[in-house]
Short mmCIF file of C-alpha atoms in Angstrom, two decimals:
data_model
loop_
_atom_site.label_atom_id
_atom_site.label_comp_id
_atom_site.label_asym_id
_atom_site.label_seq_id
_atom_site.Cartn_x
_atom_site.Cartn_y
_atom_site.Cartn_z
CA UNK A 6 -27.12 43.83 -11.06
CA UNK A 7 -24.07 42.91 -13.10
CA UNK A 8 -22.20 41.92 -9.89
CA UNK A 9 -25.13 39.81 -8.70
CA UNK A 10 -25.33 38.06 -12.06
CA UNK A 11 -21.59 37.32 -11.95
CA UNK A 12 -21.87 35.88 -8.45
CA UNK A 13 -24.76 33.68 -9.54
CA UNK A 14 -22.77 32.47 -12.52
CA UNK A 15 -19.74 31.59 -10.35
CA UNK A 16 -21.99 29.85 -7.82
CA UNK A 17 -23.50 27.82 -10.63
CA UNK A 18 -20.08 26.72 -11.80
CA UNK A 19 -19.16 25.61 -8.29
CA UNK A 20 -22.35 23.64 -7.88
CA UNK A 21 -21.99 21.93 -11.26
CA UNK A 22 -18.34 21.19 -10.53
CA UNK A 23 -19.29 19.59 -7.22
CA UNK A 24 -21.91 17.52 -8.98
CA UNK A 25 -19.27 16.03 -11.25
CA UNK A 26 -17.24 14.79 -8.29
CA UNK A 27 -19.23 12.33 -6.19
CA UNK A 28 -18.17 9.50 -3.94
CA UNK A 29 -19.25 6.11 -5.35
CA UNK A 30 -22.61 4.95 -4.02
CA UNK A 31 -23.02 2.21 -1.43
CA UNK A 32 -24.35 0.03 -4.26
CA UNK A 33 -21.18 0.52 -6.32
CA UNK A 34 -19.03 -0.36 -3.30
CA UNK A 35 -21.07 -3.50 -2.60
CA UNK A 36 -20.75 -4.66 -6.21
CA UNK A 37 -16.97 -4.23 -5.95
CA UNK A 38 -16.82 -6.12 -2.63
CA UNK A 39 -18.97 -8.97 -3.95
CA UNK A 40 -16.61 -9.43 -6.90
CA UNK A 41 -13.55 -8.98 -4.64
CA UNK A 42 -14.74 -11.72 -2.29
CA UNK A 43 -15.46 -14.00 -5.25
CA UNK A 44 -12.02 -13.19 -6.72
CA UNK A 45 -13.64 -12.04 -9.96
CA UNK A 46 -12.20 -9.22 -12.09
CA UNK A 47 -14.51 -6.26 -11.61
CA UNK A 48 -15.22 -2.79 -12.96
CA UNK A 49 -13.36 0.36 -11.96
CA UNK A 50 -15.04 2.48 -9.31
CA UNK A 51 -16.50 5.76 -10.65
CA UNK A 52 -14.05 8.39 -9.34
CA UNK A 53 -12.97 11.60 -11.03
CA UNK A 54 -10.74 13.36 -8.51
CA UNK A 55 -8.73 12.81 -5.33
CA UNK A 56 -11.69 13.54 -3.06
CA UNK A 57 -13.75 10.89 -4.84
CA UNK A 58 -10.94 8.36 -4.61
CA UNK A 59 -10.29 8.83 -0.88
CA UNK A 60 -14.02 8.69 -0.17
CA UNK A 61 -14.31 5.45 -2.17
CA UNK A 62 -11.32 3.94 -0.35
CA UNK A 63 -12.71 4.78 3.07
CA UNK A 64 -16.17 3.39 2.21
CA UNK A 65 -14.56 0.24 0.84
CA UNK A 66 -12.39 -0.27 3.93
CA UNK A 67 -15.32 0.33 6.27
CA UNK A 68 -17.34 -2.31 4.43
CA UNK A 69 -14.44 -4.79 4.49
CA UNK A 70 -13.88 -4.60 8.25
CA UNK A 71 -16.76 -7.05 8.81
CA UNK A 72 -14.80 -9.83 7.10
CA UNK A 73 -11.20 -8.59 7.31
CA UNK A 74 -11.04 -7.17 10.83
CA UNK A 75 -9.87 -3.83 12.17
CA UNK A 76 -7.32 -1.46 10.65
CA UNK A 77 -3.81 -2.45 11.78
CA UNK A 78 -1.77 -0.22 9.53
CA UNK A 79 -1.32 1.54 6.24
CA UNK A 80 0.34 0.94 2.92
CA UNK A 81 2.08 3.28 0.56
CA UNK A 82 1.99 2.38 -3.11
CA UNK A 83 3.80 3.79 -6.13
CA UNK A 84 6.80 4.74 -4.00
CA UNK A 85 9.22 3.42 -6.62
CA UNK A 86 9.66 5.22 -9.93
CA UNK A 87 9.26 2.06 -12.02
CA UNK A 88 5.86 1.31 -10.46
CA UNK A 89 4.74 4.94 -10.94
CA UNK A 90 5.58 4.64 -14.61
CA UNK A 91 3.58 1.42 -14.92
CA UNK A 92 0.46 3.14 -13.59
CA UNK A 93 1.08 6.51 -15.27
CA UNK A 94 1.21 8.41 -11.97
CA UNK A 95 3.86 10.69 -10.48
CA UNK A 96 3.25 10.43 -6.74
CA UNK A 97 2.73 7.79 -4.04
CA UNK A 98 -0.75 6.63 -3.03
CA UNK A 99 -2.03 5.43 0.35
CA UNK A 100 -4.23 2.52 1.44
CA UNK A 101 -5.21 0.77 4.67
CA UNK A 102 -4.18 -2.66 5.95
CA UNK A 103 -6.73 -4.80 7.82
CA UNK A 104 -6.01 -7.39 10.49
CA UNK A 105 -6.74 -10.57 8.52
CA UNK A 106 -4.72 -9.38 5.55
CA UNK A 107 -1.43 -9.98 7.43
CA UNK A 108 -0.32 -13.62 7.50
CA UNK A 109 2.65 -15.14 9.32
CA UNK A 110 5.99 -16.10 7.80
CA UNK A 111 5.83 -19.41 5.94
CA UNK A 112 2.13 -19.15 5.10
CA UNK A 113 0.72 -21.16 2.22
CA UNK A 114 -1.80 -19.34 0.02
CA UNK A 115 -3.53 -20.20 -3.26
CA UNK A 116 -1.73 -18.95 -6.36
CA UNK A 117 -5.15 -17.59 -7.28
CA UNK A 118 -5.51 -15.62 -4.04
CA UNK A 119 -7.18 -12.77 -5.93
CA UNK A 120 -8.79 -11.84 -9.22
CA UNK A 121 -5.49 -10.58 -10.61
CA UNK A 122 -2.90 -11.62 -8.02
CA UNK A 123 0.69 -10.37 -7.90
CA UNK A 124 3.44 -10.51 -5.27
CA UNK A 125 6.15 -7.98 -4.50
CA UNK A 126 9.08 -7.65 -2.11
CA UNK A 127 8.17 -5.08 0.54
CA UNK A 128 8.96 -4.07 4.12
CA UNK A 129 6.84 -3.23 7.15
CA UNK A 130 7.95 -0.54 9.58
CA UNK A 131 6.39 -0.60 13.06
CA UNK A 132 5.30 2.67 14.67
CA UNK A 133 6.64 3.21 18.21
CA UNK A 134 4.59 6.27 19.16
CA UNK A 135 2.36 8.95 17.68
CA UNK A 136 5.22 11.45 17.54
CA UNK A 137 5.80 10.01 14.06
CA UNK A 138 2.97 12.22 12.81
CA UNK A 139 5.15 15.30 13.28
CA UNK A 140 8.24 13.85 11.57
CA UNK A 141 9.50 15.93 8.67
CA UNK A 142 12.68 14.02 7.80
CA UNK A 143 13.78 10.36 7.74
CA UNK A 144 15.99 11.09 10.77
CA UNK A 145 12.99 12.36 12.72
CA UNK A 146 10.82 9.44 11.59
CA UNK A 147 13.36 6.88 12.83
CA UNK A 148 12.95 8.17 16.42
CA UNK A 149 9.35 6.98 16.33
CA UNK A 150 9.85 3.57 14.64
CA UNK A 151 10.48 0.52 16.82
CA UNK A 152 11.46 -1.95 14.13
CA UNK A 153 10.93 -3.53 10.73
CA UNK A 154 9.24 -6.76 9.66
CA UNK A 155 10.26 -8.53 6.44
CA UNK A 156 7.22 -8.58 4.19
CA UNK A 157 5.99 -10.07 0.94
CA UNK A 158 2.91 -8.18 -0.18
CA UNK A 159 0.24 -10.11 -2.07
CA UNK A 160 -1.71 -7.54 -4.05
CA UNK A 161 -4.86 -8.01 -6.06
CA UNK A 162 -5.19 -5.59 -8.98
CA UNK A 163 -8.87 -6.70 -8.92
CA UNK A 164 -10.05 -4.84 -12.04
CA UNK A 165 -10.72 -6.40 -15.41
CA UNK A 166 -7.88 -6.20 -17.97
CA UNK A 167 -9.73 -3.59 -20.04
CA UNK A 168 -10.35 -1.24 -17.09
CA UNK A 169 -8.21 1.88 -16.71
CA UNK A 170 -5.96 1.75 -13.63
CA UNK A 171 -4.19 4.94 -12.62
CA UNK A 172 -3.30 6.54 -9.29
CA UNK A 173 -6.85 7.67 -8.56
CA UNK A 174 -8.29 4.24 -9.24
CA UNK A 175 -5.59 2.61 -7.11
CA UNK A 176 -6.53 4.83 -4.18
CA UNK A 177 -10.22 4.01 -4.72
CA UNK A 178 -9.56 0.25 -4.58
CA UNK A 179 -7.39 0.64 -1.45
CA UNK A 180 -4.12 0.32 -3.40
CA UNK A 181 -4.94 -3.29 -4.33
CA UNK A 182 -4.57 -4.54 -0.73
CA UNK A 183 -5.47 -8.22 -0.35
CA UNK A 184 -2.88 -10.13 1.71
CA UNK A 185 0.72 -10.06 2.88
CA UNK A 186 3.13 -12.38 4.67
CA UNK A 187 5.22 -10.88 7.49
CA UNK A 188 8.18 -12.13 9.48
CA UNK A 189 9.01 -11.30 13.11
CA UNK A 190 9.88 -7.72 14.06
CA UNK A 191 13.56 -6.77 13.90
CA UNK A 192 14.39 -3.88 16.30
CA UNK A 193 15.80 -0.73 14.71
CA UNK A 194 18.13 1.47 16.74
CA UNK A 195 17.87 5.23 16.40
CA UNK A 196 21.32 5.75 14.88
CA UNK A 197 22.77 7.22 11.66
CA UNK A 198 23.99 3.72 10.81
CA UNK A 199 20.40 2.38 10.83
CA UNK A 200 19.30 5.19 8.53
CA UNK A 201 22.12 4.33 6.14
CA UNK A 202 21.44 0.60 6.28
CA UNK A 203 17.76 1.02 5.45
CA UNK A 204 18.65 2.94 2.30
CA UNK A 205 21.45 0.60 1.25
CA UNK A 206 20.04 -2.81 2.18
CA UNK A 207 19.67 -5.15 -0.78
CA UNK A 208 16.29 -6.86 -0.97
CA UNK A 209 16.62 -10.19 -2.77
CA UNK A 210 13.76 -12.51 -3.77
CA UNK A 211 14.50 -16.15 -4.61
CA UNK A 212 12.47 -19.25 -5.43
CA UNK A 213 12.52 -22.67 -3.75
CA UNK A 214 15.67 -23.66 -5.68
CA UNK A 215 17.52 -20.53 -4.59
CA UNK A 216 17.33 -18.97 -8.05
CA UNK A 217 17.00 -15.20 -7.91
CA UNK A 218 13.62 -13.82 -8.97
CA UNK A 219 14.23 -10.13 -8.33
CA UNK A 220 16.35 -7.72 -6.35
CA UNK A 221 16.05 -4.13 -5.24
CA UNK A 222 17.50 -1.66 -2.79
CA UNK A 223 15.99 0.25 0.12
CA UNK A 224 16.54 3.59 -1.57
CA UNK A 225 14.05 2.59 -4.29
CA UNK A 226 11.21 3.78 -2.03
CA UNK A 227 11.50 7.58 -2.09
CA UNK A 228 15.22 7.41 -1.35
CA UNK A 229 14.76 5.67 2.02
CA UNK A 230 11.91 3.59 3.53
CA UNK A 231 11.73 6.20 6.30
CA UNK A 232 10.93 8.88 3.72
CA UNK A 233 7.78 6.88 3.01
CA UNK A 234 6.81 7.23 6.69
CA UNK A 235 7.10 11.03 6.44
CA UNK A 236 5.05 11.14 3.25
CA UNK A 237 2.39 8.79 4.61
CA UNK A 238 1.89 10.76 7.84
CA UNK A 239 1.37 13.94 5.83
CA UNK A 240 -0.99 12.25 3.38
CA UNK A 241 -3.13 10.61 6.07
CA UNK A 242 -3.45 13.93 7.89
CA UNK A 243 -5.31 15.32 4.85
CA UNK A 244 -8.16 12.89 5.55
CA UNK A 245 -8.05 13.30 9.33
CA UNK A 246 -6.09 10.12 10.08
CA UNK A 247 -3.06 9.71 12.35
CA UNK A 248 -0.51 6.97 12.85
CA UNK A 249 -0.42 5.42 16.33
CA UNK A 250 1.77 3.04 18.31
CA UNK A 251 1.78 -0.47 16.85
CA UNK A 252 0.62 0.54 13.38
CA UNK A 253 2.29 -1.26 10.50
CA UNK A 254 3.52 0.70 7.49
CA UNK A 255 4.02 -1.09 4.18
CA UNK A 256 6.59 1.06 2.37
CA UNK A 257 6.10 -0.17 -1.20
CA UNK A 258 7.61 -2.40 -3.85
CA UNK A 259 11.28 -3.29 -4.11
CA UNK A 260 10.60 -5.69 -6.98
CA UNK A 261 8.30 -5.88 -10.03
CA UNK A 262 4.68 -6.91 -9.50
CA UNK A 263 4.85 -10.61 -10.38
CA UNK A 264 2.07 -13.17 -10.84
CA UNK A 265 2.51 -16.18 -8.49
CA UNK A 266 3.04 -19.70 -9.81
CA UNK A 267 1.42 -22.80 -8.27
CA UNK A 268 3.99 -24.82 -6.32
CA UNK A 269 6.39 -21.88 -6.04
CA UNK A 270 7.95 -20.73 -2.78
CA UNK A 271 9.17 -17.14 -2.68
CA UNK A 272 11.69 -16.03 -0.07
CA UNK A 273 12.76 -12.42 0.42
CA UNK A 274 15.88 -11.52 2.38
CA UNK A 275 17.32 -8.16 3.43
CA UNK A 276 21.10 -8.13 2.99
CA UNK A 277 22.67 -5.35 5.03
CA UNK A 278 20.32 -5.46 8.00
CA UNK A 279 21.41 -7.31 11.19
CA UNK A 280 21.05 -11.10 10.95
CA UNK A 281 19.74 -10.75 7.37
CA UNK A 282 15.98 -10.96 8.06
CA UNK A 283 13.89 -13.05 5.67
CA UNK A 284 10.33 -14.11 5.01
CA UNK A 285 8.74 -16.80 2.81
CA UNK A 286 5.41 -17.64 1.23
CA UNK A 287 4.34 -20.76 -0.64
CA UNK A 288 1.81 -20.67 -3.46
CA UNK A 289 -0.39 -23.72 -4.02
#
């Protein structure tokens, strides 16, 4: 009898614990999307653990595909220590990138492109084949990457200024994905020199006058942008997702999250990579 009572007690704890962790309802997701489309600051989604957050993200992305198109890649956030500290989190987070979120080099976008818009210097890596899902080191990841695309990510923090934003909430809101501007693909050779260059390249952001706005280095993202690929493949596997040929991978911020200014043109260049790739966006 005592054993049965104990089992019932434990079962009760498990049930009550499960009840505390629930994916946000379809109604909550729709409220978020309505505000997101109107570019209005909105409320945080009700998530209490990682399972909640991933469920919320996947529901949100599914609902957004009607207006934003299919999934074309993934983004890693909080890959730089400074950004982790800003959001009081000690690990990267993953989101999904939809087709209409990726604009071409030289695009003009409103300075108010989101409810709480910010830009950051970033980089896209292009998946060559699905062998990348088994990569355990940056060296192994490089074998399955065809190239990089210079990238300025245009994030939308989305939530009202009084809402709490931590790693869980960032996952729930799809790591603040809104837009990004990408340049042409630059092929990456599978050599030790490429691995070294990706870690050492200097990423410099300037304005229309040439004045420097920010600078960073490739190693800021988990030591090497290719380390982000390894982490992302492992993280996506937890929710049953796999990278495939052609997928884009946003590796994270090389510069502070910065509000755009009307009339400003931001150009990001990658010193140390062949031909010094660059990409620009103009805010109106």
